[in-house]
XYZ file of C-alpha atoms in Angstrom:
634
model
C 0.000 0.000 0.000
C 2.836 2.341 0.849
C 4.515 1.492 -2.440
C 1.314 2.301 -4.274
C 1.053 5.714 -2.589
C 4.651 6.492 -3.430
C 4.038 5.559 -7.036
C 0.954 7.787 -7.190
C 2.947 10.720 -5.829
C 5.775 10.151 -8.275
C 3.281 9.705 -11.087
C 1.607 13.043 -10.228
C 4.949 14.830 -10.182
C 5.834 13.201 -13.471
C 2.573 14.312 -15.031
C 3.155 17.866 -13.816
C 6.647 17.882 -15.261
C 5.399 16.427 -18.510
C 2.659 19.040 -18.741
C 5.202 21.773 -18.013
C 7.383 20.375 -20.784
C 4.356 20.282 -23.073
C 3.459 23.900 -22.277
C 7.030 25.165 -22.642
C 7.577 23.170 -25.814
C 4.311 24.459 -27.255
C 5.120 28.065 -26.427
C 8.696 27.802 -27.672
C 7.640 26.056 -30.880
C 4.874 28.560 -31.513
C 7.143 31.515 -30.749
C 9.967 30.314 -32.989
C 7.638 29.327 -35.821
C 5.620 32.536 -35.709
C 8.736 34.705 -35.334
C 10.488 33.107 -38.281
C 7.324 33.308 -40.361
C 6.786 36.945 -39.405
C 10.401 37.920 -40.042
C 10.726 36.400 -43.502
C 7.145 37.151 -44.549
C 7.490 40.751 -43.375
C 10.493 41.345 -45.608
C 8.683 39.783 -48.541
C 5.530 41.793 -47.833
C 7.441 45.061 -47.528
C 9.400 44.380 -50.695
C 6.153 43.583 -52.484
C 4.506 46.763 -51.183
C 7.482 48.894 -52.196
C 7.521 47.300 -55.637
C 3.790 47.957 -56.019
C 4.375 51.574 -54.999
C 7.201 51.885 -57.529
C 5.104 50.353 -60.311
C 2.171 52.683 -59.601
C 4.423 55.736 -59.526
C 6.217 54.680 -62.697
C 2.944 53.967 -64.503
C 1.660 57.440 -63.639
C 4.925 59.005 -64.790
C 4.759 57.046 -68.058
C 1.182 58.189 -68.639
C 2.188 61.823 -68.226
C 5.253 61.399 -70.426
C 3.141 59.696 -73.091
C 0.585 62.499 -72.971
C 3.323 65.091 -73.356
C 4.921 63.218 -76.252
C 1.535 62.640 -77.874
C 0.759 66.365 -77.754
C 4.080 67.188 -79.406
C 3.583 64.560 -82.092
C 0.005 65.673 -82.776
C 0.981 69.301 -83.324
C 3.988 68.274 -85.402
C 1.912 66.073 -87.712
C -1.063 68.447 -88.033
C 1.194 71.395 -88.826
C 2.211 69.647 -92.064
C -1.356 68.854 -93.076
C -1.615 70.509 -96.524
C -5.242 71.666 -96.407
C -5.464 72.999 -92.845
C -6.179 76.612 -93.842
C -7.300 78.439 -96.939
C -6.859 81.955 -98.258
C -10.085 83.827 -98.907
C -9.728 87.004 -100.970
C -12.515 88.767 -99.083
C -12.026 87.701 -95.440
C -8.368 86.671 -95.511
C -6.951 83.426 -94.056
C -9.350 80.979 -92.373
C -9.687 77.249 -91.767
C -10.514 74.892 -94.591
C -13.854 73.075 -94.773
C -12.563 69.782 -93.364
C -10.352 71.220 -90.599
C -13.068 71.193 -87.938
C -13.762 67.478 -88.507
C -10.030 66.748 -88.552
C -9.570 68.486 -85.193
C -12.589 66.616 -83.805
C -11.179 63.240 -84.820
C -7.864 64.040 -83.132
C -9.638 65.124 -79.936
C -11.820 62.003 -79.949
C -8.776 59.743 -79.971
C -6.986 61.867 -77.347
C -9.661 62.751 -74.776
C -7.186 64.478 -72.416
C -6.605 67.259 -74.959
C -8.738 70.305 -74.179
C -8.612 72.152 -77.501
C -7.026 72.469 -80.923
C -6.919 75.844 -82.634
C -5.286 78.093 -85.185
C -4.239 81.676 -84.516
C -3.958 83.706 -87.705
C -1.441 86.430 -88.467
C -4.259 89.001 -88.672
C -5.234 88.325 -85.029
C -8.237 86.059 -85.720
C -8.834 82.705 -84.032
C -10.573 79.401 -84.722
C -10.718 76.944 -81.802
C -12.426 73.592 -81.248
C -12.975 72.654 -77.590
C -13.349 69.057 -76.404
C -15.986 69.205 -73.650
C -15.339 65.584 -72.662
C -11.783 66.306 -71.555
C -12.954 67.453 -68.111
C -16.142 68.164 -66.180
C -14.517 71.388 -65.023
C -14.341 72.571 -68.639
C -18.001 71.752 -69.193
C -18.953 73.797 -66.113
C -16.673 76.698 -67.014
C -18.214 77.022 -70.473
C -21.790 76.494 -69.190
C -22.300 73.542 -71.517
C -25.256 71.154 -71.230
C -25.049 67.322 -71.272
C -26.223 67.422 -74.902
C -23.186 69.476 -75.922
C -20.041 67.697 -77.118
C -18.043 70.406 -78.874
C -17.631 74.157 -78.642
C -16.288 76.223 -81.507
C -14.784 79.555 -80.444
C -14.199 81.994 -83.279
C -12.836 85.531 -83.055
C -12.992 87.669 -86.184
C -13.988 91.090 -87.466
C -12.489 94.564 -87.431
C -12.713 97.339 -84.847
C -16.150 97.745 -83.302
C -17.411 94.836 -85.414
C -14.966 92.364 -83.895
C -16.841 89.490 -82.229
C -16.052 86.443 -80.141
C -18.543 83.703 -81.033
C -19.300 80.535 -79.038
C -21.088 77.719 -80.902
C -22.220 74.633 -78.942
C -22.526 71.435 -80.994
C -23.752 67.881 -80.415
C -21.484 64.898 -81.027
C -22.601 64.916 -84.698
C -21.994 68.660 -85.035
C -25.613 69.683 -84.919
C -25.756 73.244 -83.585
C -27.470 73.379 -80.169
C -26.815 76.969 -79.178
C -24.674 79.960 -80.056
C -23.828 83.287 -78.488
C -21.519 86.136 -79.367
C -20.020 89.181 -77.721
C -17.883 92.113 -78.743
C -14.196 91.420 -78.214
C -10.789 93.001 -78.589
C -9.072 89.607 -78.350
C -6.023 89.441 -80.619
C -4.023 86.221 -80.842
C -0.887 88.195 -81.680
C -0.843 89.472 -78.099
C -1.229 86.061 -76.489
C 1.639 84.249 -74.858
C 1.126 81.047 -76.859
C 1.273 82.928 -80.180
C 4.430 84.850 -79.358
C 6.208 81.709 -78.095
C 5.585 79.724 -81.302
C 8.497 78.739 -83.516
C 8.672 77.407 -87.053
C 11.476 74.961 -86.248
C 9.666 72.716 -83.792
C 6.905 72.337 -81.238
C 7.254 74.596 -78.189
C 5.547 74.193 -74.839
C 4.488 77.319 -72.975
C 4.891 77.886 -69.283
C 1.640 77.638 -67.264
C -0.865 80.419 -67.877
C -4.594 81.132 -67.715
C -6.524 80.198 -70.861
C -8.381 83.352 -71.847
C -11.688 81.876 -73.052
C -11.905 79.179 -70.385
C -10.409 81.177 -67.493
C -8.727 77.972 -66.332
C -4.991 77.224 -66.202
C -2.979 74.927 -68.422
C -0.205 74.742 -70.993
C -0.101 75.003 -74.776
C 1.917 73.119 -77.384
C 2.482 75.463 -80.322
C 4.134 75.592 -83.732
C 4.063 77.979 -86.661
C 2.550 76.542 -89.808
C 5.231 76.092 -92.494
C 5.802 79.158 -94.641
C 3.369 81.338 -92.658
C 3.030 83.294 -89.421
C -0.144 81.396 -88.497
C 0.175 79.282 -85.346
C -1.277 75.845 -84.621
C -1.831 75.156 -80.916
C -3.022 72.351 -78.661
C -4.092 72.905 -75.042
C -4.051 70.647 -71.991
C -5.734 71.935 -68.838
C -4.362 71.258 -65.388
C -7.838 70.230 -64.250
C -7.498 67.213 -66.562
C -4.101 66.352 -65.095
C -5.358 66.817 -61.536
C -8.340 64.549 -62.219
C -5.992 61.836 -63.467
C -3.802 62.193 -60.386
C -6.804 61.945 -58.064
C -7.903 58.763 -59.863
C -4.696 56.926 -58.936
C -4.963 54.124 -56.373
C -2.467 55.770 -54.020
C -4.096 59.195 -54.276
C -6.375 58.644 -51.264
C -3.374 58.394 -48.931
C -0.527 60.001 -50.865
C 0.367 63.345 -52.362
C 0.979 63.574 -56.113
C 2.559 66.633 -57.680
C 3.503 67.926 -61.098
C 6.003 70.735 -60.781
C 8.655 72.720 -62.603
C 12.403 72.820 -62.077
C 12.122 75.789 -59.706
C 9.519 73.924 -57.626
C 6.482 75.805 -58.996
C 3.356 73.673 -58.824
C 1.535 72.736 -62.018
C -1.051 70.285 -60.690
C -1.688 67.963 -57.770
C -4.265 65.539 -56.404
C -5.265 68.024 -53.698
C -8.761 69.359 -54.142
C -9.044 71.954 -51.393
C -11.917 74.093 -52.599
C -11.976 75.957 -49.293
C -9.300 78.386 -50.448
C -11.477 79.333 -53.436
C -14.278 80.549 -51.195
C -15.035 84.239 -51.106
C -16.700 86.176 -48.291
C -20.418 86.808 -48.786
C -21.120 90.325 -50.071
C -24.256 92.120 -51.204
C -24.585 93.884 -54.566
C -23.759 97.571 -54.299
C -26.482 100.095 -55.026
C -25.593 101.840 -58.267
C -27.283 104.803 -59.868
C -29.059 104.104 -63.131
C -26.316 105.963 -64.977
C -23.622 103.874 -63.289
C -25.497 100.659 -64.022
C -25.817 101.516 -67.694
C -22.134 102.397 -67.824
C -21.110 99.061 -66.251
C -23.272 97.191 -68.763
C -21.406 98.826 -71.649
C -17.967 97.786 -70.416
C -18.094 94.165 -71.534
C -15.321 91.948 -70.192
C -12.425 93.706 -68.449
C -8.946 92.208 -68.433
C -7.037 92.299 -65.141
C -3.361 91.556 -64.527
C -2.253 88.575 -62.452
C 1.354 87.986 -61.425
C 2.940 84.558 -61.191
C 4.703 84.547 -57.816
C 3.920 87.585 -55.623
C 2.382 85.481 -52.889
C 0.236 85.762 -50.842
C -1.078 88.912 -52.550
C -1.074 88.243 -56.298
C 0.233 84.932 -57.615
C -0.815 81.813 -59.476
C -0.682 78.098 -58.721
C -0.159 76.306 -62.001
C -1.613 79.334 -63.797
C -4.658 79.573 -61.498
C -4.987 83.169 -60.132
C -4.719 83.276 -56.353
C -4.038 85.726 -53.564
C -5.513 88.537 -51.512
C -5.741 91.113 -54.304
C -7.162 88.524 -56.738
C -9.923 87.719 -54.258
C -10.508 91.427 -53.682
C -11.004 91.953 -57.437
C -13.509 89.093 -57.434
C -15.344 90.549 -54.431
C -15.517 94.007 -56.028
C -16.692 92.477 -59.322
C -19.550 90.718 -57.527
C -20.557 93.885 -55.728
C -20.554 95.985 -58.908
C -21.609 93.344 -61.439
C -18.412 93.564 -63.484
C -17.239 90.870 -65.883
C -13.513 90.374 -65.366
C -10.919 87.990 -66.761
C -7.419 87.575 -65.377
C -4.390 87.538 -67.651
C -1.151 85.902 -66.492
C 1.932 84.116 -67.749
C 3.894 87.362 -68.121
C 6.473 89.189 -66.023
C 5.421 92.307 -64.121
C 7.237 94.519 -66.634
C 5.322 92.825 -69.473
C 2.014 93.298 -67.641
C 2.775 97.007 -67.161
C 3.492 97.323 -70.875
C 0.247 95.488 -71.724
C -1.650 97.950 -69.516
C 0.026 100.920 -71.190
C -0.899 99.612 -74.661
C -4.534 99.006 -73.665
C -4.441 95.200 -73.615
C -5.320 95.303 -69.904
C -7.984 97.540 -68.408
C -6.816 97.082 -64.810
C -3.328 96.653 -63.365
C -3.038 95.424 -59.797
C -1.705 95.776 -57.191
C 0.390 98.944 -57.561
C 1.845 101.590 -55.249
C 1.088 105.274 -55.716
C 3.499 107.624 -57.462
C 2.789 111.132 -58.745
C 2.812 110.056 -62.400
C -0.058 107.574 -62.039
C -1.938 108.894 -59.008
C -4.995 109.999 -61.011
C -5.447 106.443 -62.343
C -5.403 104.746 -58.926
C -8.317 103.625 -56.807
C -8.454 103.943 -53.064
C -6.019 101.561 -51.282
C -7.088 97.933 -51.030
C -4.388 96.939 -48.525
C -1.321 98.346 -46.778
C 1.959 96.434 -47.250
C 5.059 97.829 -45.461
C 8.426 97.157 -47.103
C 11.384 95.132 -45.853
C 14.865 94.225 -47.062
C 16.410 90.789 -47.510
C 20.126 90.056 -47.173
C 22.387 87.070 -46.704
C 22.573 85.837 -43.115
C 26.362 86.252 -43.122
C 26.159 89.910 -44.255
C 25.971 92.901 -41.921
C 22.536 93.991 -40.733
C 21.004 96.849 -42.728
C 19.756 99.565 -40.369
C 19.719 102.461 -42.829
C 19.264 102.634 -46.594
C 22.544 104.533 -46.771
C 24.190 101.204 -45.838
C 23.434 100.176 -49.434
C 25.184 103.154 -51.057
C 27.445 101.812 -53.780
C 25.849 98.375 -53.432
C 23.317 96.462 -55.532
C 19.644 96.290 -54.563
C 17.525 93.773 -56.502
C 13.804 94.277 -57.100
C 11.060 93.323 -59.550
C 11.458 95.100 -62.893
C 8.782 97.617 -63.890
C 7.742 98.300 -60.309
C 6.544 101.812 -59.470
C 8.996 102.334 -56.610
C 11.952 102.082 -59.021
C 11.548 105.761 -59.914
C 11.132 106.694 -56.232
C 14.320 104.877 -55.228
C 16.270 106.323 -58.156
C 15.202 109.816 -57.182
C 15.746 109.575 -53.418
C 18.700 107.176 -53.276
C 20.742 107.645 -56.468
C 23.846 106.049 -54.926
C 22.138 102.653 -54.663
C 22.561 100.474 -57.751
C 19.156 99.066 -58.678
C 19.031 95.708 -60.467
C 15.679 94.899 -62.098
C 14.722 91.224 -62.068
C 11.976 89.334 -63.863
C 10.434 88.039 -60.623
C 10.856 88.136 -56.862
C 12.326 84.630 -56.904
C 15.007 85.824 -59.310
C 15.743 88.782 -57.024
C 16.096 86.511 -53.992
C 18.325 84.099 -55.893
C 20.549 87.021 -56.892
C 21.001 87.839 -53.200
C 21.505 84.181 -52.312
C 24.213 83.808 -54.969
C 25.946 87.066 -54.033
C 25.014 88.841 -57.289
C 23.065 91.449 -55.284
C 23.628 92.744 -51.768
C 19.948 92.954 -50.854
C 16.434 92.779 -52.255
C 13.407 94.911 -51.441
C 9.728 94.013 -51.404
C 6.688 93.936 -49.131
C 7.518 92.296 -45.806
C 4.694 89.739 -45.847
C 5.544 88.787 -49.438
C 9.217 88.318 -48.590
C 8.444 86.333 -45.467
C 6.135 83.836 -47.184
C 8.329 83.534 -50.277
C 11.395 82.751 -48.162
C 9.405 80.146 -46.245
C 7.962 78.424 -49.299
C 11.249 78.573 -51.227
C 13.208 77.194 -48.217
C 15.829 79.945 -48.495
C 17.350 79.432 -45.053
C 20.444 81.524 -45.799
C 18.497 84.779 -46.186
C 17.138 87.008 -43.414
C 14.800 89.993 -43.235
C 15.697 93.510 -42.099
C 12.515 95.373 -41.170
C 13.809 98.118 -38.846
C 14.991 100.467 -41.585
C 13.392 103.899 -41.000
C 13.502 105.067 -44.642
C 11.289 102.137 -45.679
C 8.379 103.859 -43.939
C 8.783 106.816 -46.319
C 8.206 104.622 -49.380
C 4.626 104.375 -50.727
C 3.334 101.100 -49.332
C -0.437 101.248 -49.843
C -1.557 99.041 -52.753
C -4.121 100.241 -55.295
C -5.825 99.136 -58.506
C -4.716 101.112 -61.546
C -7.462 101.770 -64.104
C -7.060 102.900 -67.707
C -7.545 106.707 -68.002
C -10.468 106.335 -70.446
C -12.289 104.318 -67.768
C -12.346 107.114 -65.177
C -16.035 106.494 -64.292
C -15.114 102.886 -63.472
C -12.430 104.092 -61.064
C -15.029 106.130 -59.187
C -17.349 103.121 -58.965
C -14.468 100.945 -57.717
C -13.677 103.549 -55.047
C -17.265 103.355 -53.814
C -17.127 99.551 -53.769
C -13.799 99.470 -51.903
C -15.253 101.755 -49.232
C -18.358 99.534 -49.028
C -16.518 96.222 -48.513
C -17.644 95.047 -45.043
C -15.046 94.781 -42.299
C -16.017 91.109 -41.870
C -15.152 90.428 -45.520
C -11.762 92.104 -45.159
C -11.080 90.028 -42.054
C -12.123 86.869 -43.915
C -9.551 87.574 -46.635
C -6.895 88.583 -44.109
C -7.288 85.311 -42.216
C -7.377 83.353 -45.451
C -4.150 84.736 -46.903
C -2.087 86.172 -44.056
C -2.745 83.972 -40.995
C 0.432 82.073 -40.096
C -1.408 78.734 -39.912
C -2.496 79.140 -43.527
C 0.965 79.629 -45.015
C 1.983 76.005 -45.458
C -1.292 74.442 -46.575
C -0.597 72.521 -49.804
C -3.546 74.168 -51.561
C -2.061 77.597 -50.802
C 1.477 76.675 -51.755
C 2.793 78.045 -55.024
C 5.566 75.446 -54.871
C 5.810 71.792 -53.870
C 5.525 71.700 -50.070
C 8.632 69.590 -49.432
C 12.208 70.772 -49.724
C 13.218 67.187 -50.520
C 11.312 67.316 -53.827
C 12.848 70.651 -54.790
C 16.355 69.335 -54.131
C 15.735 66.356 -56.420
C 15.613 68.731 -59.400
C 19.196 69.708 -58.574
C 20.326 66.122 -58.003
C 19.284 63.874 -60.920
C 20.828 60.840 -59.184
C 17.879 60.852 -56.785
C 15.331 60.553 -59.592
C 13.692 57.385 -60.899
C 13.953 55.499 -57.622
C 11.947 54.912 -54.480
C 13.434 56.567 -51.406
C 12.558 56.499 -47.722
C 12.664 60.040 -46.363
C 11.778 61.737 -43.092
C 9.386 64.641 -43.684
C 8.065 66.674 -40.768
C 9.141 63.909 -38.379
C 7.266 61.179 -40.264
C 8.622 58.435 -42.519
C 7.539 58.668 -46.157
C 8.231 56.972 -49.443
C 8.962 59.337 -52.308
C 9.398 58.850 -56.032
C 10.259 61.635 -58.469
C 10.895 61.629 -62.184
C 11.186 63.924 -65.191
C 8.197 63.413 -67.463
C 8.731 65.963 -70.254
C 10.866 65.740 -73.318
C 14.489 66.897 -73.154
C 14.244 70.016 -75.330
C 11.818 71.710 -72.929
C 12.639 73.043 -69.447
C 12.201 69.935 -67.281
C 8.927 69.221 -65.530
C 8.683 66.670 -62.758
C 6.244 64.176 -61.321
C 6.469 63.199 -57.656
C 4.528 60.826 -55.427
C 4.891 61.099 -51.658
C 3.054 58.729 -49.316
C 3.413 57.795 -45.614
C 5.355 54.552 -45.199
C 2.667 53.004 -42.998
C 0.121 53.482 -45.773
C 2.342 51.618 -48.236
C 2.717 48.750 -45.778
C -0.807 48.827 -44.348
C -2.428 46.238 -46.609
C 0.546 43.861 -46.606
C 0.971 44.113 -42.842
C -2.735 43.494 -42.299
C -2.535 40.230 -44.243
C 0.713 39.318 -42.500
C -0.715 39.794 -39.017
C -3.771 37.765 -39.965
C -1.561 34.874 -41.076
C 0.499 35.175 -37.877
C -2.616 34.957 -35.704
C -3.914 31.919 -37.609
C -0.555 30.114 -37.417
C -0.183 30.908 -33.714
C -3.695 29.633 -32.979
C -3.106 26.414 -34.917
C 0.202 25.796 -33.157
C -1.203 26.498 -29.700
C -3.983 23.979 -30.319
C -2.182 21.345 -32.359
C 1.161 21.076 -30.537
C -0.306 20.250 -27.091
C -2.619 17.638 -28.639
C 0.285 16.044 -30.495
C 2.494 16.039 -27.415
C -0.238 14.583 -25.206
C -1.177 11.854 -27.696
C 2.293 10.862 -28.819
C 4.512 11.725 -25.851
C 2.637 12.027 -22.560
C 0.223 9.073 -22.972
C 2.876 6.580 -24.153
C 5.158 7.719 -21.366
C 2.391 7.168 -18.785
C 1.722 3.665 -20.153
C 5.398 2.801 -19.854
C 5.419 4.132 -16.305
C 2.299 2.108 -15.484
C 3.837 -1.077 -16.833
C 6.978 -0.416 -14.851
C 4.892 0.053 -11.716
C 2.973 -3.180 -12.316
C 6.202 -5.080 -12.865
C 7.750 -3.686 -9.683
C 4.606 -4.474 -7.763
C 4.655 -8.077 -9.029
C 8.275 -8.487 -7.985
C 7.480 -7.130 -4.554
C 4.599 -9.627 -4.062
C 6.892 -12.537 -4.900
């Protein structure tokens, strides 16, 4: 009996040890198996995710490159079409009978193309618009679902000159037409002046006049003539394609130029397009009749004077742009912005009558009678290199070079008051800042808020502002709208409207464009919002490959590539996406497999050990006990 009790105790201890072994073996086996599976599967999953990211980015780049090449090829081929235009003895040059159908066939097979058109050397225009290229285009031109094509024709002389819009069905049955008086002349347009007979040229971004939407044109002179064939692609079409990409929901896709200027992106922040609510201004009957006779007024828009007057991929933006829109709503004016030119070119266009309004400008004696009341006050500041001495007085710049935007009104003021300062006129503020950065100028001058935001968005860390210069306060720093002298009654109406703009509306615009928190929003950026992407344009070795980068303290994948042909200034495509978003799907599947494997092991291993190890061992122990017990009885 005692022997039996001892055996039971030993058997219990043995079972406990066996169960401990089973548990430890199960846990160890499960841990090792799951760890090895996770480790090797993770690497494979991450490599697969990165490869998928690379393929998506490359496919998007290839699409853009193909579209660019297709546009060049289309213009090149069509320019040699023998019967594109005809010479009429009475009306002069015009399109041939089959040209409209030829253009339509090209646009059908290339739905991303917005329009094909011919600008004639007498200033006339024939244009065929593809309404199916973008819903934005259809809305902008007020087309109905039944409309497929729009023909825009500008012809006539002097007061008889008309711009005609004809809306056609898919089979070119006329649905609707309208016309308006126009002074539009293709010879003054940026796409016409940039055309060359030797090959196809691509314009920089600008605002399409008839559509009032931004894009780029591919242009070429027709052989043996000064007529120009052009093809347009809108940035709304490019942005729609970018937003349609699979990674667009989580990533940021950008098309940008070599200097970082944005062309298009997948961001669709319509909030920055909102205007403050305003009520129509009460006009006298005489004023109302006068406004109705004005037709469409053309207003200047600069390219990079942010946050006051700039463009994002040719789309007019900024405080003064919004103010023009607010005033137009209050008065009932029809206005169109014109951009793509330097400030000096815009001033010249105003002086020749191509623009009715020039904005924003500072007051000088020569132009004071043409200026409205101030729309905003913008104190000046100076920019210098961080390693240069602080500028505390303008006399510190005597004998030195001061860079500023060419054609600006304060040039004459500075020349008169500070003749010992060498003024260097630059095409744009960016060029002026680069001149300072490179040591070609000792300082640059501009409005303080403009300098501050431009330095921030251009990542010019080596430049600093000097604002405590007393003579800067003596410079005219209120900004006005300059109106053509023959439109003096309009200036008076604008003055009334400026005075009537509610304080709440002014505050709305101030918060929208000048609040510090608004500066770095991608929708407000005139350039790509990451310094890393700008640097890639200076370092071609970083292109065409997937890189892991740390942006704003967060790990991202980035891919950048040139997508335009070599003979043009380079344009770039970039895709930036958080690393966890690239891995998310793969890691989800990986963790699911890990959980399943762990569960199977935790269930299966104990069963196997109990059935094939513990039970046999207990039977052996039982037999041994029975044998010992038998020997004891003998």
